[in-house]
Amino acid sequence: MTCLVDRSGRRYPLGEPRWRGDDGSPLMLEPLPGITRDDIDTRVRSQWRYAAALPEVGRPVTLGEGTTPLLPLDVDGLTVHVKPEWFNPTASFKDRGTSVMMSALRAQGVTAMLEDSSGNGGSSVAAYAAAAGIRATILAPEGTSAAKIQQSRMHGATVELVPGSRQDTSDEAVRRSASTFYASHSWHPLFLQGVKLLAYEIWEDLDFTAPEAVVVPCGGGSLVLGLHLGFGELLAAGAITRRPRLLVAQPHHCGPLAAAFAAGSESVTVREWRPTVAEGTAIARPVRDREVLAAIRASDGAMTTVTEPDLVAATHELASRGLYAEPTSAMVLPAVRAFRAAGTLRPGGTTVAVLTGTALKTADTVARLLA
């Protein structure tokens, strides 16, 4: 039977509502064998077409997440395939993980839960909690975009704004976890199982081949870990012959993982960081820092940081080309240029860049950029 494992190696039953190990560390699912193209349920028009790649999580709580397009984008003569994840039900990639996580929570009998989020994760959890019949409380930093808070409240969640930084919000959520089940997208291992299905979808999008590289923005690193898991399973199943390189960007104002990666460290160093327009990645102490850094290195990947002026310019540039990406997501454009300049990306290879969320949910930030 597949179990959950903490960093100390202790195993826990998958069916037990649990968000971290007894040692206080994040949990990961034991490795799964992966699937091949014959295991895809082509009758299903959502990410649940890859359900055979998941552990048993009960009846799906689904709003039709996944099956987002893959679009060509020319970046200074380099063709990049962008994956606009705002085609998901609540307009971000978070729906992939939330759908699987919420399916498991409903099957486990959870009736009320707590989440902390800078916006997209919270609105995703609020929507899927409503679909699952679970009461949700969302803690968000006081500076969170109003549209994301409004969306969470419209889905029926209780939203409380926490003074201070994104990290202050996470710390408050952990304190409250003693009284309400904490179903954090940063902590819960089943969230990663949903995000990993993006790797399967990219593989199918590319006619069942792996790209040479995937460029992603990163805060807590769930997208990095999901892709690592998904492509790792495809490799184990013999469906691909090599892992894509994970090329990861963080804002220069808040880049703890990038700093640790550059220093050759296995974990981040706690320090103060500055506010960034890329609010979705403003996470000073990522929960899964060790796992994220190890995943990037296992793929022979790389990291870079993006300045605030480049974040603003990239948001404008993508919008001028019809792609209305929030600054967190637009980060991949200057990152592609940086990786190409460093020789990490080369013409001729297939590169996918993930656009994680839409600027429609950061209207106040966009208004400031226009001003």
Short mmCIF file of C-alpha atoms in Angstrom, two decimals:
data_model
loop_
_atom_site.label_atom_id
_atom_site.label_comp_id
_atom_site.label_asym_id
_atom_site.label_seq_id
_atom_site.Cartn_x
_atom_site.Cartn_y
_atom_site.Cartn_z
CA MET A 1 0.00 0.00 0.00
CA THR A 2 1.31 3.47 -0.91
CA CYS A 3 2.20 5.56 2.13
CA LEU A 4 3.33 9.06 3.01
CA VAL A 5 6.90 9.56 4.23
CA ASP A 6 8.50 12.38 6.24
CA ARG A 7 12.12 13.49 6.08
CA SER A 8 13.12 11.15 8.90
CA GLY A 9 11.78 8.17 6.92
CA ARG A 10 8.69 7.50 9.04
CA ARG A 11 5.72 6.20 7.03
CA TYR A 12 2.06 7.17 7.47
CA PRO A 13 -1.18 5.74 5.99
CA LEU A 14 -2.36 7.65 2.93
CA GLY A 15 -5.98 7.62 4.10
CA GLU A 16 -5.24 9.47 7.36
CA PRO A 17 -5.87 13.26 7.38
CA ARG A 18 -2.37 14.56 7.96
CA TRP A 19 -0.44 17.59 6.66
CA ARG A 20 3.05 17.02 8.09
CA GLY A 21 5.16 14.36 9.75
CA ASP A 22 5.64 13.80 13.46
CA ASP A 23 9.11 15.28 13.03
CA GLY A 24 7.55 18.52 11.76
CA SER A 25 8.77 17.99 8.20
CA PRO A 26 6.70 18.00 4.99
CA LEU A 27 5.36 14.70 3.69
CA MET A 28 5.92 13.14 0.28
CA LEU A 29 4.13 10.21 -1.31
CA GLU A 30 6.20 7.10 -1.88
CA PRO A 31 7.25 6.82 -5.55
CA LEU A 32 4.60 5.67 -8.02
CA PRO A 33 5.34 3.73 -11.23
CA GLY A 34 3.88 6.22 -13.71
CA ILE A 35 1.74 5.48 -16.75
CA THR A 36 2.07 5.25 -20.51
CA ARG A 37 -0.15 6.66 -23.26
CA ASP A 38 -2.29 3.51 -23.19
CA ASP A 39 -3.37 4.36 -19.63
CA ILE A 40 -4.87 7.76 -20.54
CA ASP A 41 -8.66 7.89 -20.39
CA THR A 42 -9.23 9.91 -23.55
CA ARG A 43 -12.97 10.15 -22.83
CA VAL A 44 -12.21 12.64 -20.03
CA ARG A 45 -11.61 16.30 -20.98
CA SER A 46 -9.75 17.35 -17.84
CA GLN A 47 -6.54 16.42 -16.06
CA TRP A 48 -8.41 13.43 -14.64
CA ARG A 49 -7.71 11.72 -17.95
CA TYR A 50 -4.42 10.82 -16.19
CA ALA A 51 -6.18 9.43 -13.08
CA ALA A 52 -4.30 6.14 -13.48
CA ALA A 53 -1.15 8.02 -12.41
CA LEU A 54 -2.71 9.00 -9.05
CA PRO A 55 -2.99 7.15 -5.75
CA GLU A 56 -6.48 6.34 -4.51
CA VAL A 57 -8.08 9.66 -3.55
CA GLY A 58 -11.77 8.89 -3.79
CA ARG A 59 -14.35 10.34 -6.15
CA PRO A 60 -12.89 13.36 -7.97
CA VAL A 61 -13.78 16.87 -6.87
CA THR A 62 -13.39 18.46 -10.28
CA LEU A 63 -14.37 21.67 -12.04
CA GLY A 64 -12.77 20.70 -15.35
CA GLU A 65 -9.18 21.67 -14.51
CA GLY A 66 -6.37 20.95 -16.94
CA THR A 67 -6.29 20.58 -20.73
CA THR A 68 -4.93 24.12 -21.08
CA PRO A 69 -3.49 25.11 -24.48
CA LEU A 70 0.15 25.13 -25.53
CA LEU A 71 0.95 28.21 -27.63
CA PRO A 72 4.07 29.15 -29.61
CA LEU A 73 5.78 32.41 -28.60
CA ASP A 74 8.79 33.93 -30.31
CA VAL A 75 11.31 35.32 -27.84
CA ASP A 76 14.06 37.11 -29.78
CA GLY A 77 14.13 34.38 -32.41
CA LEU A 78 13.80 31.50 -29.94
CA THR A 79 10.51 29.60 -30.16
CA VAL A 80 9.07 28.92 -26.71
CA HIS A 81 5.82 27.03 -26.09
CA VAL A 82 3.83 28.80 -23.37
CA LYS A 83 1.26 27.04 -21.21
CA PRO A 84 -1.33 29.65 -20.07
CA GLU A 85 -2.65 28.10 -16.89
CA TRP A 86 -5.30 30.79 -16.45
CA PHE A 87 -7.58 28.55 -18.52
CA ASN A 88 -8.09 26.56 -15.32
CA PRO A 89 -11.41 27.13 -13.46
CA THR A 90 -10.14 29.71 -10.95
CA ALA A 91 -7.53 31.05 -13.39
CA SER A 92 -4.28 29.58 -12.06
CA PHE A 93 -2.31 26.33 -12.07
CA LYS A 94 -3.20 25.85 -8.40
CA ASP A 95 -6.49 24.21 -9.46
CA ARG A 96 -4.55 21.14 -10.57
CA GLY A 97 -3.27 20.46 -7.09
CA THR A 98 -6.38 21.62 -5.26
CA SER A 99 -8.64 19.24 -7.19
CA VAL A 100 -6.68 16.17 -6.08
CA MET A 101 -6.09 17.46 -2.54
CA MET A 102 -9.77 18.27 -2.02
CA SER A 103 -10.82 14.89 -3.42
CA ALA A 104 -8.69 13.21 -0.77
CA LEU A 105 -9.94 15.45 2.04
CA ARG A 106 -13.58 14.73 1.19
CA ALA A 107 -12.88 11.00 1.08
CA GLN A 108 -11.18 11.27 4.50
CA GLY A 109 -14.24 12.95 6.01
CA VAL A 110 -12.73 16.40 6.53
CA THR A 111 -15.57 18.95 6.92
CA ALA A 112 -13.66 22.16 7.73
CA MET A 113 -10.18 23.27 6.73
CA LEU A 114 -7.71 26.14 6.86
CA GLU A 115 -5.48 27.49 4.08
CA ASP A 116 -2.98 30.35 3.85
CA SER A 117 -2.33 32.04 0.54
CA SER A 118 -1.20 35.22 -1.18
CA GLY A 119 -4.19 34.86 -3.49
CA ASN A 120 -4.36 32.19 -6.18
CA GLY A 121 -4.06 29.25 -3.81
CA GLY A 122 -6.73 30.69 -1.57
CA SER A 123 -9.25 31.35 -4.32
CA SER A 124 -8.61 27.86 -5.71
CA VAL A 125 -9.13 26.20 -2.33
CA ALA A 126 -12.27 28.29 -1.74
CA ALA A 127 -13.80 27.14 -5.04
CA TYR A 128 -12.99 23.46 -4.64
CA ALA A 129 -13.99 23.45 -0.97
CA ALA A 130 -17.37 24.78 -2.08
CA ALA A 131 -17.61 22.02 -4.68
CA ALA A 132 -16.66 19.42 -2.06
CA GLY A 133 -19.01 20.73 0.64
CA ILE A 134 -16.11 21.59 2.98
CA ARG A 135 -16.03 24.81 5.04
CA ALA A 136 -12.91 26.83 4.23
CA THR A 137 -11.08 29.58 6.11
CA ILE A 138 -8.46 31.44 4.09
CA LEU A 139 -5.72 33.50 5.71
CA ALA A 140 -4.16 36.03 3.32
CA PRO A 141 -1.58 38.80 3.67
CA GLU A 142 -3.20 42.20 4.08
CA GLY A 143 -1.67 43.34 0.78
CA THR A 144 -3.27 40.56 -1.30
CA SER A 145 -4.95 41.63 -4.54
CA ALA A 146 -8.58 42.53 -3.91
CA ALA A 147 -9.88 40.43 -6.81
CA LYS A 148 -8.42 37.25 -5.32
CA ILE A 149 -9.94 37.98 -1.92
CA GLN A 150 -13.29 38.78 -3.50
CA GLN A 151 -13.27 35.50 -5.42
CA SER A 152 -12.60 33.49 -2.25
CA ARG A 153 -15.44 35.21 -0.41
CA MET A 154 -17.85 34.70 -3.28
CA HIS A 155 -17.19 30.95 -3.08
CA GLY A 156 -18.30 31.09 0.56
CA ALA A 157 -14.92 30.95 2.29
CA THR A 158 -14.16 32.98 5.39
CA VAL A 159 -11.22 35.24 4.51
CA GLU A 160 -9.08 36.85 7.20
CA LEU A 161 -6.32 39.32 6.33
CA VAL A 162 -3.12 39.00 8.33
CA PRO A 163 -0.88 42.03 8.94
CA GLY A 164 2.70 41.71 7.75
CA SER A 165 4.40 39.55 5.16
CA ARG A 166 3.45 36.39 3.30
CA GLN A 167 5.57 34.50 5.82
CA ASP A 168 3.65 36.04 8.73
CA THR A 169 0.46 34.62 7.18
CA SER A 170 1.98 31.13 6.94
CA ASP A 171 3.16 31.29 10.54
CA GLU A 172 -0.33 32.29 11.70
CA ALA A 173 -1.87 29.38 9.79
CA VAL A 174 0.48 26.88 11.43
CA ARG A 175 -0.46 28.29 14.84
CA ARG A 176 -4.16 27.78 14.09
CA SER A 177 -3.65 24.25 12.76
CA ALA A 178 -4.11 22.92 16.29
CA SER A 179 -7.84 23.67 16.09
CA THR A 180 -8.69 23.46 12.35
CA PHE A 181 -7.32 20.97 9.81
CA TYR A 182 -4.60 22.70 7.85
CA ALA A 183 -4.93 21.85 4.14
CA SER A 184 -2.14 24.04 2.85
CA HIS A 185 -1.17 23.88 -0.81
CA SER A 186 2.41 24.37 0.41
CA TRP A 187 2.32 21.45 2.86
CA HIS A 188 -0.22 18.88 1.73
CA PRO A 189 1.41 16.02 -0.24
CA LEU A 190 -1.68 15.33 -2.36
CA PHE A 191 -1.51 18.86 -3.77
CA LEU A 192 1.75 17.88 -5.48
CA GLN A 193 0.06 14.81 -6.93
CA GLY A 194 -2.34 17.10 -8.78
CA VAL A 195 0.35 19.48 -9.99
CA LYS A 196 2.39 16.58 -11.35
CA LEU A 197 -0.35 15.97 -13.92
CA LEU A 198 0.86 19.12 -15.70
CA ALA A 199 3.95 17.12 -16.70
CA TYR A 200 1.73 14.41 -18.18
CA GLU A 201 -0.25 17.03 -20.06
CA ILE A 202 2.86 18.70 -21.51
CA TRP A 203 4.05 15.26 -22.57
CA GLU A 204 0.76 14.59 -24.37
CA ASP A 205 0.71 18.12 -25.85
CA LEU A 206 4.11 17.42 -27.43
CA ASP A 207 2.91 14.19 -29.02
CA PHE A 208 4.14 12.05 -26.13
CA THR A 209 7.66 13.45 -26.00
CA ALA A 210 9.45 15.40 -23.29
CA PRO A 211 10.62 18.98 -23.84
CA GLU A 212 14.26 19.79 -23.41
CA ALA A 213 13.47 22.32 -20.71
CA VAL A 214 10.57 23.79 -18.73
CA VAL A 215 10.82 27.37 -17.45
CA VAL A 216 8.73 28.20 -14.37
CA PRO A 217 8.35 30.91 -11.73
CA CYS A 218 8.86 29.75 -8.17
CA GLY A 219 7.80 30.79 -4.68
CA GLY A 220 7.23 27.75 -2.50
CA GLY A 221 8.14 25.41 -5.33
CA SER A 222 5.03 23.24 -5.72
CA LEU A 223 5.19 23.69 -9.50
CA VAL A 224 8.84 22.62 -9.57
CA LEU A 225 8.14 19.56 -7.44
CA GLY A 226 5.02 18.61 -9.37
CA LEU A 227 6.92 18.65 -12.66
CA HIS A 228 9.77 16.73 -11.05
CA LEU A 229 7.36 14.03 -9.88
CA GLY A 230 5.44 13.82 -13.15
CA PHE A 231 8.43 13.66 -15.46
CA GLY A 232 10.14 11.27 -13.05
CA GLU A 233 7.19 8.88 -13.28
CA LEU A 234 7.13 9.12 -17.07
CA LEU A 235 10.83 8.26 -17.08
CA ALA A 236 10.26 5.31 -14.73
CA ALA A 237 7.44 4.04 -16.95
CA GLY A 238 9.65 4.20 -20.05
CA ALA A 239 7.37 6.83 -21.63
CA ILE A 240 10.26 9.30 -22.00
CA THR A 241 14.01 8.76 -22.17
CA ARG A 242 15.27 11.77 -20.19
CA ARG A 243 14.12 14.36 -17.70
CA PRO A 244 13.51 17.89 -18.97
CA ARG A 245 15.75 20.48 -17.36
CA LEU A 246 13.86 22.55 -14.78
CA LEU A 247 14.81 26.20 -15.26
CA VAL A 248 13.45 28.20 -12.37
CA ALA A 249 13.02 31.93 -11.74
CA GLN A 250 12.45 33.92 -8.57
CA PRO A 251 12.13 37.69 -8.05
CA HIS A 252 15.39 39.38 -7.13
CA HIS A 253 13.60 40.98 -4.17
CA CYS A 254 12.63 37.57 -2.75
CA GLY A 255 14.82 34.76 -4.04
CA PRO A 256 15.77 32.47 -1.13
CA LEU A 257 15.89 29.32 -3.26
CA ALA A 258 17.93 31.02 -5.99
CA ALA A 259 20.41 32.24 -3.38
CA ALA A 260 20.72 28.75 -1.88
CA PHE A 261 21.10 27.19 -5.33
CA ALA A 262 23.88 29.62 -6.27
CA ALA A 263 25.66 28.91 -2.98
CA GLY A 264 25.45 25.15 -3.47
CA SER A 265 23.39 24.84 -0.28
CA GLU A 266 20.85 22.11 0.44
CA SER A 267 18.42 24.49 2.17
CA VAL A 268 17.64 28.20 2.31
CA THR A 269 19.18 30.66 4.75
CA VAL A 270 16.65 32.65 6.76
CA ARG A 271 16.96 36.37 6.08
CA GLU A 272 14.79 39.40 5.37
CA TRP A 273 13.66 40.01 1.79
CA ARG A 274 12.05 43.02 0.14
CA PRO A 275 8.47 43.32 -1.19
CA THR A 276 8.01 42.37 -4.85
CA VAL A 277 5.36 43.01 -7.48
CA ALA A 278 5.42 39.22 -8.02
CA GLU A 279 3.28 38.64 -4.93
CA GLY A 280 2.66 34.97 -5.68
CA THR A 281 6.34 34.13 -5.22
CA ALA A 282 7.06 36.26 -2.15
CA ILE A 283 7.84 33.32 0.14
CA ALA A 284 10.88 33.86 2.36
CA ARG A 285 11.00 30.39 3.94
CA PRO A 286 9.73 27.74 1.51
CA VAL A 287 8.47 24.67 3.35
CA ARG A 288 9.98 22.21 0.88
CA ASP A 289 13.24 24.04 0.20
CA ARG A 290 15.40 20.89 0.38
CA GLU A 291 13.17 18.96 -1.98
CA VAL A 292 12.87 21.82 -4.48
CA LEU A 293 16.63 22.41 -4.65
CA ALA A 294 17.26 18.67 -5.01
CA ALA A 295 14.69 18.43 -7.83
CA ILE A 296 16.27 21.25 -9.83
CA ARG A 297 19.71 19.70 -9.46
CA ALA A 298 18.44 16.22 -10.36
CA SER A 299 17.23 17.61 -13.69
CA ASP A 300 20.55 19.37 -14.37
CA GLY A 301 18.51 22.55 -14.07
CA ALA A 302 19.33 26.13 -13.21
CA MET A 303 17.94 29.17 -11.40
CA THR A 304 17.90 32.89 -12.03
CA THR A 305 16.41 35.99 -10.43
CA VAL A 306 14.42 38.75 -12.11
CA THR A 307 14.53 42.43 -11.14
CA GLU A 308 11.44 44.52 -10.46
CA PRO A 309 11.89 46.65 -13.62
CA ASP A 310 12.15 43.47 -15.70
CA LEU A 311 9.01 42.05 -14.05
CA VAL A 312 7.10 45.21 -14.97
CA ALA A 313 8.46 45.28 -18.52
CA ALA A 314 7.64 41.59 -19.04
CA THR A 315 4.06 42.07 -17.86
CA HIS A 316 3.63 44.89 -20.37
CA GLU A 317 5.34 42.95 -23.18
CA LEU A 318 3.26 39.81 -22.78
CA ALA A 319 0.07 41.88 -22.63
CA SER A 320 1.09 43.64 -25.84
CA ARG A 321 1.22 40.21 -27.45
CA GLY A 322 -2.20 39.15 -26.16
CA LEU A 323 -1.09 37.27 -23.05
CA TYR A 324 -2.50 38.95 -19.93
CA ALA A 325 -0.20 37.43 -17.33
CA GLU A 326 0.20 38.60 -13.75
CA PRO A 327 3.77 39.73 -12.86
CA THR A 328 4.44 36.49 -10.96
CA SER A 329 3.75 34.60 -14.17
CA ALA A 330 5.37 37.11 -16.55
CA MET A 331 8.65 36.39 -14.76
CA VAL A 332 9.29 33.53 -17.17
CA LEU A 333 9.88 35.92 -20.10
CA PRO A 334 13.01 37.64 -18.73
CA ALA A 335 14.03 34.28 -17.30
CA VAL A 336 14.01 32.73 -20.79
CA ARG A 337 16.26 35.58 -21.96
CA ALA A 338 18.59 35.12 -19.01
CA PHE A 339 18.88 31.37 -19.52
CA ARG A 340 19.53 31.86 -23.22
CA ALA A 341 22.23 34.45 -22.54
CA ALA A 342 23.88 32.01 -20.14
CA GLY A 343 23.83 29.26 -22.78
CA THR A 344 21.41 27.17 -20.72
CA LEU A 345 18.75 27.41 -23.43
CA ARG A 346 19.81 26.75 -27.00
CA PRO A 347 17.93 27.22 -30.28
CA GLY A 348 16.55 23.99 -31.68
CA GLY A 349 15.43 22.42 -28.42
CA THR A 350 11.82 22.34 -27.27
CA THR A 351 11.21 24.73 -24.40
CA VAL A 352 7.95 25.09 -22.45
CA ALA A 353 7.28 28.09 -20.20
CA VAL A 354 4.42 27.95 -17.71
CA LEU A 355 2.27 31.08 -17.31
CA THR A 356 0.84 30.38 -13.90
CA GLY A 357 -1.93 32.97 -13.54
CA THR A 358 -3.80 35.87 -15.09
CA ALA A 359 -3.48 39.61 -14.50
CA LEU A 360 -7.29 39.77 -14.31
CA LYS A 361 -6.84 38.76 -10.66
CA THR A 362 -4.21 41.44 -9.98
CA ALA A 363 -6.13 44.43 -11.30
CA ASP A 364 -4.86 46.76 -8.57
CA THR A 365 -1.25 45.82 -9.34
CA VAL A 366 -1.78 46.34 -13.07
CA ALA A 367 -3.34 49.75 -12.36
CA ARG A 368 -0.16 50.75 -10.53
CA LEU A 369 1.97 49.49 -13.43
CA LEU A 370 -0.05 51.59 -15.88
CA ALA A 371 0.33 54.63 -13.65
#
